[in-house]
């Protein structure tokens, strides 16, 4: 065939010991063997890729990187984007605290240049807060008694009014 063996899209199934027999009119000789290892790098996110959190505290992202040839892969680098709401973009486990929903994209690269990708959709919810407390009032008997509260945060809200601490 040829003096160069090319595997256009190497897969783990291509791993093995390779050698070559070279023949001319006089004889056939064999090369020594060479091992082909194909790195399969994968990255997963604890908690999944679609997470809801309350944005008054940070959500801590935890990544797991697996290589079928860890020694060859060595130390990995991390690249998160966008940077909005992240404590760092170049670490495995950043803290995220965006004030609105955000899609984060992660690229993990090993020392060989092999890459793995993942993403995280972070749904950001603002905890309810009271902007205006109900006001005390004095009403005549048989007249309309009314109180209101004004709140802020991520909807929907539910309300349960209590009299003397009882619903």
PDB file of C-alpha atoms in Angstrom:
ATOM      1  CA  UNK A   1       0.000   0.000   0.000  1.00  0.00           C
ATOM      2  CA  UNK A   2       2.035   2.994   1.246  1.00  0.00           C
ATOM      3  CA  UNK A   3       4.845   3.881   3.629  1.00  0.00           C
ATOM      4  CA  UNK A   4       2.418   5.949   5.704  1.00  0.00           C
ATOM      5  CA  UNK A   5      -0.608   4.512   7.491  1.00  0.00           C
ATOM      6  CA  UNK A   6      -3.309   7.142   7.840  1.00  0.00           C
ATOM      7  CA  UNK A   7      -6.426   6.789   9.963  1.00  0.00           C
ATOM      8  CA  UNK A   8      -8.524   9.807   9.078  1.00  0.00           C
ATOM      9  CA  UNK A   9     -10.733   9.698  12.163  1.00  0.00           C
ATOM     10  CA  UNK A  10      -9.066   7.696  14.920  1.00  0.00           C
ATOM     11  CA  UNK A  11     -11.424   5.983  17.348  1.00  0.00           C
ATOM     12  CA  UNK A  12     -10.721   3.879  20.463  1.00  0.00           C
ATOM     13  CA  UNK A  13     -11.400   0.785  18.325  1.00  0.00           C
ATOM     14  CA  UNK A  14      -8.275   1.633  16.308  1.00  0.00           C
ATOM     15  CA  UNK A  15      -6.030   1.192  19.352  1.00  0.00           C
ATOM     16  CA  UNK A  16      -3.448  -1.565  19.077  1.00  0.00           C
ATOM     17  CA  UNK A  17       0.034  -2.591  18.077  1.00  0.00           C
ATOM     18  CA  UNK A  18       0.889  -1.774  14.485  1.00  0.00           C
ATOM     19  CA  UNK A  19       3.757  -3.014  12.341  1.00  0.00           C
ATOM     20  CA  UNK A  20       4.541  -2.970   8.657  1.00  0.00           C
ATOM     21  CA  UNK A  21       5.939  -5.642   6.328  1.00  0.00           C
ATOM     22  CA  UNK A  22       8.070  -4.127   3.587  1.00  0.00           C
ATOM     23  CA  UNK A  23       8.768  -6.223   0.498  1.00  0.00           C
ATOM     24  CA  UNK A  24      10.899  -5.782  -2.599  1.00  0.00           C
ATOM     25  CA  UNK A  25      12.162  -8.275  -5.205  1.00  0.00           C
ATOM     26  CA  UNK A  26      14.788  -9.573  -2.809  1.00  0.00           C
ATOM     27  CA  UNK A  27      12.981 -10.084   0.458  1.00  0.00           C
ATOM     28  CA  UNK A  28      10.353  -9.072   3.000  1.00  0.00           C
ATOM     29  CA  UNK A  29      11.257  -7.444   6.295  1.00  0.00           C
ATOM     30  CA  UNK A  30       9.059  -6.350   9.193  1.00  0.00           C
ATOM     31  CA  UNK A  31       9.237  -3.205  11.212  1.00  0.00           C
ATOM     32  CA  UNK A  32       9.057  -3.201  14.959  1.00  0.00           C
ATOM     33  CA  UNK A  33       5.689  -2.581  16.548  1.00  0.00           C
ATOM     34  CA  UNK A  34       4.285   0.781  17.527  1.00  0.00           C
ATOM     35  CA  UNK A  35       1.375   1.280  19.899  1.00  0.00           C
ATOM     36  CA  UNK A  36      -1.499   3.545  18.859  1.00  0.00           C
ATOM     37  CA  UNK A  37      -3.494   4.934  21.791  1.00  0.00           C
ATOM     38  CA  UNK A  38      -6.585   7.014  21.028  1.00  0.00           C
ATOM     39  CA  UNK A  39      -7.531   9.397  23.827  1.00  0.00           C
ATOM     40  CA  UNK A  40     -11.219   9.599  24.593  1.00  0.00           C
ATOM     41  CA  UNK A  41     -11.699  12.666  26.796  1.00  0.00           C
ATOM     42  CA  UNK A  42     -15.120  13.251  28.350  1.00  0.00           C
ATOM     43  CA  UNK A  43     -16.442  15.922  30.711  1.00  0.00           C
ATOM     44  CA  UNK A  44     -19.633  15.738  32.761  1.00  0.00           C
ATOM     45  CA  UNK A  45     -21.253  18.155  35.189  1.00  0.00           C
ATOM     46  CA  UNK A  46     -22.514  17.036  38.589  1.00  0.00           C
ATOM     47  CA  UNK A  47     -26.111  18.144  38.898  1.00  0.00           C
ATOM     48  CA  UNK A  48     -26.705  17.885  35.145  1.00  0.00           C
ATOM     49  CA  UNK A  49     -26.775  20.496  32.421  1.00  0.00           C
ATOM     50  CA  UNK A  50     -30.072  22.217  33.267  1.00  0.00           C
ATOM     51  CA  UNK A  51     -30.009  23.686  36.773  1.00  0.00           C
ATOM     52  CA  UNK A  52     -32.209  26.164  38.645  1.00  0.00           C
ATOM     53  CA  UNK A  53     -30.788  28.128  41.563  1.00  0.00           C
ATOM     54  CA  UNK A  54     -31.656  31.073  43.811  1.00  0.00           C
ATOM     55  CA  UNK A  55     -29.255  33.872  42.965  1.00  0.00           C
ATOM     56  CA  UNK A  56     -28.814  35.184  46.515  1.00  0.00           C
ATOM     57  CA  UNK A  57     -26.088  32.518  46.844  1.00  0.00           C
ATOM     58  CA  UNK A  58     -23.659  31.192  44.262  1.00  0.00           C
ATOM     59  CA  UNK A  59     -24.144  27.867  42.508  1.00  0.00           C
ATOM     60  CA  UNK A  60     -20.939  25.816  42.656  1.00  0.00           C
ATOM     61  CA  UNK A  61     -20.272  24.008  39.389  1.00  0.00           C
ATOM     62  CA  UNK A  62     -18.507  20.646  39.712  1.00  0.00           C
ATOM     63  CA  UNK A  63     -16.920  19.037  36.654  1.00  0.00           C
ATOM     64  CA  UNK A  64     -15.694  15.483  36.192  1.00  0.00           C
ATOM     65  CA  UNK A  65     -13.132  14.816  33.463  1.00  0.00           C
ATOM     66  CA  UNK A  66     -12.389  11.261  32.410  1.00  0.00           C
ATOM     67  CA  UNK A  67      -9.690  10.119  30.007  1.00  0.00           C
ATOM     68  CA  UNK A  68      -9.189   6.530  28.929  1.00  0.00           C
ATOM     69  CA  UNK A  69      -5.439   7.372  28.938  1.00  0.00           C
ATOM     70  CA  UNK A  70      -5.105   9.624  31.986  1.00  0.00           C
ATOM     71  CA  UNK A  71      -1.306   9.518  32.093  1.00  0.00           C
ATOM     72  CA  UNK A  72      -1.036  10.646  28.472  1.00  0.00           C
ATOM     73  CA  UNK A  73      -3.763  13.280  28.889  1.00  0.00           C
ATOM     74  CA  UNK A  74      -1.995  14.800  31.891  1.00  0.00           C
ATOM     75  CA  UNK A  75      -3.231  18.059  33.314  1.00  0.00           C
ATOM     76  CA  UNK A  76      -6.256  19.618  31.644  1.00  0.00           C
ATOM     77  CA  UNK A  77      -7.069  23.266  31.060  1.00  0.00           C
ATOM     78  CA  UNK A  78     -10.569  24.705  31.363  1.00  0.00           C
ATOM     79  CA  UNK A  79     -12.232  27.488  29.389  1.00  0.00           C
ATOM     80  CA  UNK A  80     -15.725  28.661  30.408  1.00  0.00           C
ATOM     81  CA  UNK A  81     -17.692  31.252  28.462  1.00  0.00           C
ATOM     82  CA  UNK A  82     -19.249  33.690  28.872  1.00  0.00           C
ATOM     83  CA  UNK A  83     -17.570  35.106  31.982  1.00  0.00           C
ATOM     84  CA  UNK A  84     -20.792  36.775  33.216  1.00  0.00           C
ATOM     85  CA  UNK A  85     -21.439  35.760  36.818  1.00  0.00           C
ATOM     86  CA  UNK A  86     -18.511  33.306  37.051  1.00  0.00           C
ATOM     87  CA  UNK A  87     -15.842  33.461  39.762  1.00  0.00           C
ATOM     88  CA  UNK A  88     -13.235  32.357  37.179  1.00  0.00           C
ATOM     89  CA  UNK A  89     -13.229  31.113  33.581  1.00  0.00           C
ATOM     90  CA  UNK A  90     -10.096  28.933  33.730  1.00  0.00           C
ATOM     91  CA  UNK A  91     -10.849  26.537  36.590  1.00  0.00           C
ATOM     92  CA  UNK A  92     -12.649  23.195  36.770  1.00  0.00           C
ATOM     93  CA  UNK A  93     -15.165  24.181  39.438  1.00  0.00           C
ATOM     94  CA  UNK A  94     -16.117  27.859  39.337  1.00  0.00           C
ATOM     95  CA  UNK A  95     -18.889  29.463  41.342  1.00  0.00           C
ATOM     96  CA  UNK A  96     -21.682  30.990  39.259  1.00  0.00           C
ATOM     97  CA  UNK A  97     -24.030  33.734  40.373  1.00  0.00           C
ATOM     98  CA  UNK A  98     -25.655  35.336  37.328  1.00  0.00           C
ATOM     99  CA  UNK A  99     -28.645  37.571  37.988  1.00  0.00           C
ATOM    100  CA  UNK A 100     -30.431  36.323  34.855  1.00  0.00           C
ATOM    101  CA  UNK A 101     -30.591  32.976  33.069  1.00  0.00           C
ATOM    102  CA  UNK A 102     -27.259  32.056  31.489  1.00  0.00           C
ATOM    103  CA  UNK A 103     -25.887  29.374  29.178  1.00  0.00           C
ATOM    104  CA  UNK A 104     -22.288  28.480  30.002  1.00  0.00           C
ATOM    105  CA  UNK A 105     -20.061  26.592  27.584  1.00  0.00           C
ATOM    106  CA  UNK A 106     -17.048  24.577  28.734  1.00  0.00           C
ATOM    107  CA  UNK A 107     -14.042  23.408  26.738  1.00  0.00           C
ATOM    108  CA  UNK A 108     -11.609  21.045  28.467  1.00  0.00           C
ATOM    109  CA  UNK A 109      -8.267  20.475  26.743  1.00  0.00           C
ATOM    110  CA  UNK A 110      -5.614  17.975  27.802  1.00  0.00           C
ATOM    111  CA  UNK A 111      -1.858  18.368  27.344  1.00  0.00           C
ATOM    112  CA  UNK A 112      -2.071  16.513  23.985  1.00  0.00           C
ATOM    113  CA  UNK A 113      -4.598  18.998  22.622  1.00  0.00           C
ATOM    114  CA  UNK A 114      -7.540  16.580  22.859  1.00  0.00           C
ATOM    115  CA  UNK A 115     -10.726  18.430  23.752  1.00  0.00           C
ATOM    116  CA  UNK A 116     -14.083  17.682  25.342  1.00  0.00           C
ATOM    117  CA  UNK A 117     -17.091  19.989  25.536  1.00  0.00           C
ATOM    118  CA  UNK A 118     -20.152  20.460  27.706  1.00  0.00           C
ATOM    119  CA  UNK A 119     -22.651  23.182  28.570  1.00  0.00           C
ATOM    120  CA  UNK A 120     -24.728  24.301  31.520  1.00  0.00           C
ATOM    121  CA  UNK A 121     -28.037  26.158  31.425  1.00  0.00           C
ATOM    122  CA  UNK A 122     -28.390  27.990  34.714  1.00  0.00           C
ATOM    123  CA  UNK A 123     -31.894  29.292  35.469  1.00  0.00           C
ATOM    124  CA  UNK A 124     -31.477  32.201  37.879  1.00  0.00           C
ATOM    125  CA  UNK A 125     -34.285  32.910  40.358  1.00  0.00           C
ATOM    126  CA  UNK A 126     -34.380  35.961  42.610  1.00  0.00           C
ATOM    127  CA  UNK A 127     -35.728  35.145  46.089  1.00  0.00           C
ATOM    128  CA  UNK A 128     -38.887  36.958  47.116  1.00  0.00           C
ATOM    129  CA  UNK A 129     -38.423  40.152  49.094  1.00  0.00           C
ATOM    130  CA  UNK A 130     -40.976  42.537  50.566  1.00  0.00           C
ATOM    131  CA  UNK A 131     -40.812  46.045  49.147  1.00  0.00           C
ATOM    132  CA  UNK A 132     -43.857  47.430  50.978  1.00  0.00           C
ATOM    133  CA  UNK A 133     -45.239  45.999  54.233  1.00  0.00           C
ATOM    134  CA  UNK A 134     -49.005  45.958  54.895  1.00  0.00           C
ATOM    135  CA  UNK A 135     -50.157  49.104  56.637  1.00  0.00           C
ATOM    136  CA  UNK A 136     -52.221  49.069  59.821  1.00  0.00           C
ATOM    137  CA  UNK A 137     -55.615  50.716  59.561  1.00  0.00           C
ATOM    138  CA  UNK A 138     -58.810  51.460  61.495  1.00  0.00           C
ATOM    139  CA  UNK A 139     -62.117  50.775  59.716  1.00  0.00           C
ATOM    140  CA  UNK A 140     -65.776  51.274  60.578  1.00  0.00           C
ATOM    141  CA  UNK A 141     -67.875  48.190  61.082  1.00  0.00           C
ATOM    142  CA  UNK A 142     -69.299  46.808  57.813  1.00  0.00           C
ATOM    143  CA  UNK A 143     -66.831  48.800  55.703  1.00  0.00           C
ATOM    144  CA  UNK A 144     -64.165  47.394  53.390  1.00  0.00           C
ATOM    145  CA  UNK A 145     -61.030  46.322  55.233  1.00  0.00           C
ATOM    146  CA  UNK A 146     -58.072  45.930  52.939  1.00  0.00           C
ATOM    147  CA  UNK A 147     -54.307  45.374  53.253  1.00  0.00           C
ATOM    148  CA  UNK A 148     -51.698  44.872  50.578  1.00  0.00           C
ATOM    149  CA  UNK A 149     -48.108  43.857  50.283  1.00  0.00           C
ATOM    150  CA  UNK A 150     -45.726  44.670  47.435  1.00  0.00           C
ATOM    151  CA  UNK A 151     -43.052  42.081  46.694  1.00  0.00           C
ATOM    152  CA  UNK A 152     -40.126  41.666  44.355  1.00  0.00           C
ATOM    153  CA  UNK A 153     -38.355  38.564  43.004  1.00  0.00           C
ATOM    154  CA  UNK A 154     -38.930  35.873  40.436  1.00  0.00           C
ATOM    155  CA  UNK A 155     -42.607  35.044  39.847  1.00  0.00           C
ATOM    156  CA  UNK A 156     -44.888  33.244  40.413  1.00  0.00           C
ATOM    157  CA  UNK A 157     -45.705  34.282  43.975  1.00  0.00           C
ATOM    158  CA  UNK A 158     -48.226  32.721  46.320  1.00  0.00           C
ATOM    159  CA  UNK A 159     -49.782  34.582  49.228  1.00  0.00           C
ATOM    160  CA  UNK A 160     -51.230  33.264  52.473  1.00  0.00           C
ATOM    161  CA  UNK A 161     -52.729  35.861  54.805  1.00  0.00           C
ATOM    162  CA  UNK A 162     -52.860  35.005  58.509  1.00  0.00           C
ATOM    163  CA  UNK A 163     -54.857  36.526  61.377  1.00  0.00           C
ATOM    164  CA  UNK A 164     -53.090  36.343  64.744  1.00  0.00           C
ATOM    165  CA  UNK A 165     -50.546  33.952  63.207  1.00  0.00           C
ATOM    166  CA  UNK A 166     -53.145  31.462  61.935  1.00  0.00           C
ATOM    167  CA  UNK A 167     -54.096  30.950  58.285  1.00  0.00           C
TER     168      UNK A 167
END
